[in-house]
CSV table of C-alpha atoms and ligand atoms in Angstrom, one decimal:
chain,number,residue,atom,x,y,z
Q,191,UNK,CA,-0.3,-0.2,-0.1
Q,192,UNK,CA,1.1,3.8,-0.8
Q,193,UNK,CA,1.0,5.1,2.7
Q,194,UNK,CA,1.1,8.4,1.1
Q,195,UNK,CA,-2.0,7.8,-0.8
Q,196,UNK,CA,-3.5,8.0,2.8
Q,197,UNK,CA,-3.0,11.7,3.0
Q,198,UNK,CA,-5.6,12.2,0.4
Q,199,UNK,CA,-8.2,10.8,2.1
Q,200,UNK,CA,-8.0,11.7,5.9
Q,201,UNK,CA,-7.6,14.6,7.4
Q,202,UNK,CA,-4.6,13.9,9.9
Q,203,UNK,CA,-2.6,10.8,9.1
Q,204,UNK,CA,-1.6,9.2,13.0
Q,205,UNK,CA,1.7,7.7,13.2
Q,206,UNK,CA,4.7,5.9,15.1
Q,207,UNK,CA,8.0,5.6,15.0
Q,208,UNK,CA,9.9,2.9,16.6
Q,209,UNK,CA,13.4,1.6,16.6
Q,210,UNK,CA,15.2,-2.2,16.1
Q,211,UNK,CA,16.5,-3.6,19.3
Q,212,UNK,CA,20.2,-3.9,19.9
Q,213,UNK,CA,20.0,-7.6,20.9
Q,214,UNK,CA,17.8,-10.4,19.3
Q,215,UNK,CA,17.1,-11.5,22.5
Q,216,UNK,CA,15.1,-8.2,22.9
Q,217,UNK,CA,12.6,-9.0,19.8
Q,218,UNK,CA,10.3,-11.0,21.7
Q,219,UNK,CA,9.9,-8.1,24.3
Q,220,UNK,CA,9.9,-5.6,20.8
Q,221,UNK,CA,7.0,-7.4,19.3
Q,222,UNK,CA,4.7,-7.4,22.5
Q,223,UNK,CA,5.3,-3.3,22.4
Q,224,UNK,CA,4.4,-3.3,18.6
Q,225,UNK,CA,1.5,-5.4,19.6
Q,226,UNK,CA,0.1,-2.7,21.9
Q,227,UNK,CA,1.5,0.0,19.2
Q,228,UNK,CA,-0.8,-2.0,17.0
Q,229,UNK,CA,-4.5,-1.6,19.1
Q,230,UNK,CA,-3.5,2.3,19.1
Q,231,UNK,CA,-4.5,2.2,15.2
Q,232,UNK,CA,-1.6,4.0,13.8
Q,233,UNK,CA,-2.1,4.7,10.1
Q,234,UNK,CA,1.6,3.4,9.8
Q,235,UNK,CA,4.8,2.8,11.9
Q,236,UNK,CA,7.9,3.7,11.0
Q,237,UNK,CA,11.3,1.8,11.7
Q,238,UNK,CA,14.6,3.6,12.1
Q,239,UNK,CA,17.7,1.9,10.4
Q,240,UNK,CA,18.8,-0.3,12.9
Q,241,UNK,CA,22.0,-2.4,13.9
Q,242,UNK,CA,21.7,-4.8,10.8
Q,243,UNK,CA,22.7,-8.2,11.0
Q,244,UNK,CA,26.4,-8.1,11.3
Q,245,UNK,CA,26.2,-6.5,14.3
Q,246,UNK,CA,23.8,-8.9,15.7
Q,247,UNK,CA,21.3,-6.7,16.2
Q,248,UNK,CA,17.3,-7.4,14.9
Q,249,UNK,CA,17.5,-5.4,11.4
Q,250,UNK,CA,14.9,-2.6,10.1
Q,251,UNK,CA,13.8,-5.2,7.6
Q,252,UNK,CA,13.1,-7.8,10.2
Q,253,UNK,CA,10.9,-5.3,12.5
Q,254,UNK,CA,9.1,-4.1,9.3
Q,255,UNK,CA,8.3,-7.4,8.2
Q,256,UNK,CA,7.2,-8.4,11.9
Q,257,UNK,CA,5.0,-5.2,11.8
Q,258,UNK,CA,3.4,-5.8,7.7
Q,259,UNK,CA,2.8,-9.5,8.3
Q,260,UNK,CA,2.2,-10.7,11.6
Q,261,UNK,CA,0.1,-7.4,12.8
Q,262,UNK,CA,-1.1,-6.2,9.2
Q,263,UNK,CA,0.2,-2.6,10.3
Q,264,UNK,CA,2.0,-0.6,7.3
Q,265,UNK,CA,5.6,0.0,7.7
Q,266,UNK,CA,8.2,2.4,6.4
Q,267,UNK,CA,11.8,1.3,6.7
Q,268,UNK,CA,14.2,3.3,6.5
Q,269,UNK,CA,17.1,3.1,4.9
Q,270,UNK,CA,20.6,5.3,4.8
Q,271,UNK,CA,23.1,6.6,2.3
Q,272,UNK,CA,26.0,6.5,4.5
Q,273,UNK,CA,27.8,3.2,4.3
Q,274,UNK,CA,25.9,2.2,1.6
Q,275,UNK,CA,26.1,2.1,-2.3
Q,276,UNK,CA,23.9,0.9,-5.8
Q,277,UNK,CA,24.6,-2.7,-5.0
Q,278,UNK,CA,23.7,-3.0,-1.0
Q,279,UNK,CA,20.5,-0.3,-1.4
Q,280,UNK,CA,19.9,-3.0,-4.5
Q,281,UNK,CA,20.2,-5.6,-2.0
Q,282,UNK,CA,18.4,-4.2,0.8
Q,283,UNK,CA,15.2,-3.2,-1.5
Q,284,UNK,CA,14.8,-7.0,-2.3
Q,285,UNK,CA,14.9,-8.0,0.9
Q,286,UNK,CA,11.9,-5.2,1.6
Q,287,UNK,CA,10.1,-6.2,-1.5
Q,288,UNK,CA,10.6,-10.2,-0.4
Q,289,UNK,CA,9.1,-9.0,3.0
Q,290,UNK,CA,5.9,-7.4,1.2
Q,291,UNK,CA,7.3,-3.7,2.7
Q,292,UNK,CA,7.6,-1.4,-0.5
Q,293,UNK,CA,7.0,1.9,2.0
Q,294,UNK,CA,10.9,3.3,2.8
Q,295,UNK,CA,11.9,6.9,4.2
Q,296,UNK,CA,15.3,7.2,2.4
Q,297,UNK,CA,17.8,9.5,4.3
Q,298,UNK,CA,21.5,10.6,4.1
Q,299,UNK,CA,21.9,9.2,7.6
Q,300,UNK,CA,23.9,10.6,10.5
Q,301,UNK,CA,27.5,11.1,10.1
Q,302,UNK,CA,29.3,8.3,12.5
Q,303,UNK,CA,33.0,7.5,12.7
Q,304,UNK,CA,31.8,3.9,11.9
Q,305,UNK,CA,29.5,5.5,8.5
Q,306,UNK,CA,31.9,5.7,5.4
Q,307,UNK,CA,30.3,8.3,3.1
Q,308,UNK,CA,28.5,6.3,0.0
Q,309,UNK,CA,30.5,6.6,-3.2
Q,310,UNK,CA,27.2,6.8,-5.0
Q,311,UNK,CA,24.3,8.5,-2.4
Q,312,UNK,CA,26.0,12.0,-1.8
Q,313,UNK,CA,22.6,13.2,0.0
Q,314,UNK,CA,18.7,11.8,0.5
Q,315,UNK,CA,18.2,12.6,-2.9
Q,316,UNK,CA,20.4,10.4,-4.9
Q,317,UNK,CA,18.9,7.4,-2.6
Q,318,UNK,CA,15.4,8.8,-3.7
Q,319,UNK,CA,16.0,8.7,-7.6
Q,320,UNK,CA,17.9,5.4,-7.2
Q,321,UNK,CA,14.9,3.8,-5.0
Q,322,UNK,CA,12.6,5.1,-7.9
Q,323,UNK,CA,14.0,4.0,-10.8
Q,324,UNK,CA,15.1,0.2,-8.7
Q,325,UNK,CA,11.7,0.0,-7.7
Q,326,UNK,CA,9.0,2.1,-9.3
Q,327,UNK,CA,6.2,0.9,-7.3
Q,328,UNK,CA,7.7,1.8,-4.3
Q,329,UNK,CA,6.2,4.8,-2.1
Q,330,UNK,CA,9.2,7.0,-0.9
Q,331,UNK,CA,9.2,9.3,1.8
Q,332,UNK,CA,12.0,11.7,3.0
Q,333,UNK,CA,13.2,14.2,6.0
Q,334,UNK,CA,12.6,17.7,6.4
Q,335,UNK,CA,13.6,20.2,9.5
Q,336,UNK,CA,11.3,22.9,10.7
Q,337,UNK,CA,14.3,24.6,12.4
Q,338,UNK,CA,16.3,23.7,9.5
Q,339,UNK,CA,19.1,21.1,9.0
Q,340,UNK,CA,22.6,21.8,11.0
Q,341,UNK,CA,24.5,21.7,8.1
Q,342,UNK,CA,22.4,24.0,6.1
Q,343,UNK,CA,23.9,27.8,5.9
Q,344,UNK,CA,19.6,29.1,6.5
Q,345,UNK,CA,16.7,27.5,7.4
Q,346,UNK,CA,15.2,29.1,3.7
Q,347,UNK,CA,18.2,27.4,1.9
Q,348,UNK,CA,17.0,23.9,3.8
Q,349,UNK,CA,13.3,24.4,2.6
Q,350,UNK,CA,15.1,25.2,-0.9
Q,351,UNK,CA,17.0,22.2,-1.0
Q,352,UNK,CA,13.9,20.1,-0.2
Q,353,UNK,CA,13.1,20.4,-3.6
Q,354,UNK,CA,15.8,17.8,-4.8
Q,355,UNK,CA,14.0,15.4,-2.6
Q,356,UNK,CA,10.5,16.4,-4.0
Q,357,UNK,CA,11.8,16.3,-7.6
Q,358,UNK,CA,13.7,12.8,-7.4
Q,359,UNK,CA,10.2,11.2,-6.4
Q,360,UNK,CA,9.9,12.0,-2.5
Q,361,UNK,CA,5.9,11.3,-1.9
Q,362,UNK,CA,5.6,12.5,2.0
Q,363,UNK,CA,8.1,14.1,4.6
Q,364,UNK,CA,9.0,13.7,7.7
Q,365,UNK,CA,9.7,16.1,10.5
Q,366,UNK,CA,12.9,16.2,12.5
Q,367,UNK,CA,11.3,16.9,16.0
Q,368,UNK,CA,10.3,20.0,17.1
Q,369,UNK,CA,9.0,21.6,20.8
Q,370,UNK,CA,7.5,24.3,19.4
Q,371,UNK,CA,5.0,24.2,17.1
Q,372,UNK,CA,5.6,27.9,16.2
Q,373,UNK,CA,8.6,26.7,14.1
Q,374,UNK,CA,6.7,23.8,12.1
Q,375,UNK,CA,4.2,26.1,11.0
Q,376,UNK,CA,6.6,29.1,10.1
Q,377,UNK,CA,8.2,26.2,7.9
Q,378,UNK,CA,5.3,24.8,6.5
Q,379,UNK,CA,4.6,28.4,5.0
Q,380,UNK,CA,8.2,28.6,3.9
Q,381,UNK,CA,7.9,25.2,2.3
Q,382,UNK,CA,4.3,25.8,0.2
Q,383,UNK,CA,6.2,28.9,-0.6
Q,384,UNK,CA,9.4,27.2,-2.0
Q,385,UNK,CA,6.8,24.8,-4.2
Q,386,UNK,CA,6.8,22.1,-1.5
Q,387,UNK,CA,3.8,20.2,-2.1
Q,388,UNK,CA,4.2,17.4,-0.4
Q,389,UNK,CA,2.3,16.0,2.7
Q,390,UNK,CA,4.2,17.0,5.7
Q,391,UNK,CA,3.6,14.9,9.0
Q,392,UNK,CA,4.9,16.8,12.1
Q,393,UNK,CA,7.2,14.7,14.4
Q,394,UNK,CA,6.5,15.3,17.9
Q,395,UNK,CA,8.9,13.3,20.8
Q,396,UNK,CA,7.5,13.2,24.4
Q,397,UNK,CA,10.7,13.4,27.4
Q,398,UNK,CA,9.5,11.5,29.8
Q,399,UNK,CA,12.5,10.9,31.5
Q,400,UNK,CA,15.8,13.1,32.6
Q,401,UNK,CA,18.4,11.0,30.5
Q,402,UNK,CA,16.4,12.2,27.4
Q,403,UNK,CA,16.9,15.6,28.2
Q,404,UNK,CA,20.6,15.3,28.4
Q,405,UNK,CA,20.9,13.0,25.0
Q,406,UNK,CA,17.6,13.9,22.8
Q,407,UNK,CA,17.1,17.0,23.5
Q,408,UNK,CA,20.6,17.7,23.3
Q,409,UNK,CA,21.5,16.2,20.2
Q,410,UNK,CA,18.3,17.5,18.3
Q,411,UNK,CA,19.2,21.0,18.2
Q,412,UNK,CA,15.9,21.9,18.9
Q,413,UNK,CA,15.1,24.9,20.4
Q,414,UNK,CA,13.2,24.9,23.5
Q,415,UNK,CA,10.3,27.5,24.0
Q,416,UNK,CA,10.2,28.6,27.5
Q,417,UNK,CA,7.0,26.4,28.4
Q,418,UNK,CA,9.1,23.2,28.4
Q,419,UNK,CA,12.2,24.7,29.8
Q,420,UNK,CA,9.9,25.3,33.1
Q,421,UNK,CA,8.3,21.9,32.7
Q,422,UNK,CA,12.0,20.6,32.8
Q,423,UNK,CA,13.5,22.7,35.6
Q,424,UNK,CA,10.2,22.1,37.9
Q,425,UNK,CA,10.2,18.0,37.6
Q,426,UNK,CA,13.9,17.3,36.7
Q,427,UNK,CA,14.4,15.4,39.7
Q,428,UNK,CA,11.1,14.4,40.3
Q,429,UNK,CA,10.9,11.0,38.0
Q,430,UNK,CA,7.1,10.6,38.6
Q,431,UNK,CA,5.9,14.0,37.8
Q,432,UNK,CA,8.4,14.8,34.7
Q,433,UNK,CA,7.0,11.3,32.8
Q,434,UNK,CA,3.2,12.9,33.5
Q,435,UNK,CA,4.6,16.3,32.5
Q,436,UNK,CA,6.2,15.1,29.6
Q,437,UNK,CA,3.2,13.4,28.6
Q,438,UNK,CA,1.0,16.5,29.5
Q,439,UNK,CA,3.5,18.2,27.0
Q,440,UNK,CA,3.8,16.3,23.6
Q,441,UNK,CA,0.0,16.2,24.1
Q,442,UNK,CA,-0.8,19.6,24.3
Q,443,UNK,CA,1.6,20.1,20.9
Q,444,UNK,CA,-0.3,17.2,19.2
Q,445,UNK,CA,-3.7,19.0,20.0
Q,446,UNK,CA,-2.2,22.4,18.7
Q,447,UNK,CA,-0.4,20.3,15.1
Q,448,UNK,CA,-4.1,18.2,14.5
Q,449,UNK,CA,-6.3,21.3,15.3
Q,450,UNK,CA,-3.9,23.6,13.1
Q,451,UNK,CA,-4.6,21.7,10.0
Q,452,UNK,CA,-1.2,19.3,9.9
Q,453,UNK,CA,-1.2,16.3,7.4
Q,454,UNK,CA,-0.4,14.2,9.9
Q,455,UNK,CA,1.5,13.7,13.6
Q,456,UNK,CA,4.0,11.2,13.9
Q,457,UNK,CA,5.3,10.2,17.7
Q,458,UNK,CA,8.5,9.2,18.1
Q,459,UNK,CA,7.6,7.0,20.9
Q,460,UNK,CA,11.0,5.4,21.5
Q,461,UNK,CA,10.0,2.1,21.6
Q,462,UNK,CA,7.5,2.8,25.1
Q,463,UNK,CA,4.1,1.5,24.1
Q,464,UNK,CA,2.8,2.6,27.4
Q,465,UNK,CA,3.6,6.4,26.3
Q,466,UNK,CA,2.2,5.9,23.3
Q,467,UNK,CA,-1.0,4.6,25.1
Q,468,UNK,CA,-1.2,7.5,27.5
Q,469,UNK,CA,-0.7,10.1,24.2
Q,470,UNK,CA,-3.4,8.3,22.3
Q,471,UNK,CA,-5.9,8.5,24.7
Q,472,UNK,CA,-5.1,12.3,25.0
Q,473,UNK,CA,-5.4,13.0,21.2
Q,474,UNK,CA,-8.0,10.1,19.7
Q,475,UNK,CA,-11.4,12.6,19.6
Q,476,UNK,CA,-9.2,14.7,17.6
Q,477,UNK,CA,-8.3,11.6,15.1
Q,478,UNK,CA,-10.6,10.2,12.2
Q,479,UNK,CA,-12.1,7.0,13.6
Q,480,UNK,CA,-10.9,4.1,12.3
I,764,FAD,P1,19.8,15.1,3.0
I,764,FAD,O1,18.4,15.1,2.3
I,764,FAD,O2,20.7,14.7,2.1
I,764,FAD,O3,20.5,16.9,3.9
I,764,FAD,C1,21.7,17.2,4.2
I,764,FAD,C2,22.2,18.4,4.4
I,764,FAD,O4,22.7,18.5,3.0
I,764,FAD,C3,21.0,19.7,4.5
I,764,FAD,O5,21.4,20.7,5.3
I,764,FAD,C4,20.5,19.6,3.2
I,764,FAD,O6,20.1,21.2,3.1
I,764,FAD,C5,21.6,19.6,2.3
I,764,FAD,N1,21.1,18.9,0.8
I,764,FAD,C6,20.1,18.1,0.9
I,764,FAD,N2,19.9,17.8,-0.5
I,764,FAD,C7,21.2,18.3,-1.1
I,764,FAD,C8,21.4,18.4,-3.0
I,764,FAD,N3,20.9,17.4,-3.6
I,764,FAD,N4,22.4,19.3,-2.8
I,764,FAD,C9,23.0,20.0,-1.6
I,764,FAD,N5,22.5,19.9,-0.7
I,764,FAD,C10,21.2,18.8,-0.2
I,764,FAD,N6,19.4,9.0,10.6
I,764,FAD,C11,19.6,7.7,10.8
I,764,FAD,O7,21.3,7.5,10.7
I,764,FAD,N7,18.3,6.4,10.7
I,764,FAD,C12,17.3,6.5,10.7
I,764,FAD,O8,16.8,6.1,11.2
I,764,FAD,C13,16.9,8.2,10.7
I,764,FAD,N8,15.8,8.1,10.7
I,764,FAD,C14,15.3,10.2,10.5
I,764,FAD,C15,14.0,10.2,11.0
I,764,FAD,C16,13.6,11.2,10.4
I,764,FAD,C17,11.4,11.4,10.6
I,764,FAD,C18,14.6,12.8,10.7
I,764,FAD,C19,14.2,13.6,10.4
I,764,FAD,C20,16.1,12.4,10.5
I,764,FAD,C21,16.3,10.6,10.2
I,764,FAD,N9,17.6,10.6,10.5
I,764,FAD,C22,18.0,8.9,10.8
I,764,FAD,C23,19.0,11.6,10.8
I,764,FAD,C24,19.4,12.0,9.3
I,764,FAD,O9,19.4,11.1,8.7
I,764,FAD,C25,20.3,12.9,9.8
I,764,FAD,O10,19.9,13.9,9.8
I,764,FAD,C26,20.8,13.3,8.5
I,764,FAD,O11,22.0,14.6,9.0
I,764,FAD,C27,20.6,14.2,7.5
I,764,FAD,O12,19.4,13.3,6.5
I,764,FAD,P2,18.6,13.8,5.4
I,764,FAD,O13,17.7,12.5,4.6
I,764,FAD,O14,17.6,15.0,5.7
I,764,FAD,O15,19.6,14.3,4.3
């Protein structure tokens, strides 16, 4: 199924992101998590590009296959340029096709010391063009950045660069997480003015643990509005209250985005089915009945 076609039929598409477990022994627990997430009626679940076979973890393909074959949930498999080339990408696409998965999120990938640059794909748009020609039946999704990608000189230039993804054949954009909806609305206006016509799903991550503040918030380079920093300052030493406040903040963000007309909302649930369920409860009245 082409997930991008949902955007013409639903006022707001609801989706969740998960990541493959690092150890194969954790896959059974992960499957329980995904079963519980499936009960929240997501229109799709995206699976990050994970450890991969050689590292001993569960692969993105295995998780996507489980979602599709066992749970009947439409998956989007992330794939990246870094460390890949046309031969490896072709093999991955064949594996996905064999698993019944035909939606991919084509990314450049984060630069890490263990990931060499790709000789074939400098940018996500090169990978998108390759997938488009190798698997014309696949639906290709891509990333965007409401506050601009950190390597782009300006937000305007980053938005202009989205044209490459659209022209190469992407059909839907998923945003980087953000904590201030004002950035999303501003970005969307800029993107539409720049000729980006693709539907855009707004990505929200609930911050429910102190460790996330140090890692995720710092790494994402998302700016922090005063409501959010006040919440953190108030509850950072009280884990139970921080958890509750983090869920409430994400619900507040998501309700505003849905009511503000976002094409889709994408929950970075960090493999936490309890958090995903609590947030779904807080927004389900705004989502179309399934
Ligand atoms: P690109 O589109 O290549 O953009 C990178 C930079 O180049 C930007 O500054 C952009 O403005 C510029 N640019 C883009 N196209 C061109 C062009 N044709 N010519 C010149 N300049 C250009 N990382 C992982 O490793 N695994 C994951 O599973 C993963 N999932 C993600 C999911 C989402 C929704 C998002 C938002 C990010 C995810 N990432 C993941 C992180 C992502 O790989 C990084 O942010 C990476 O640095 C950029 O990826 P991109 O696809 O946006 O790259």
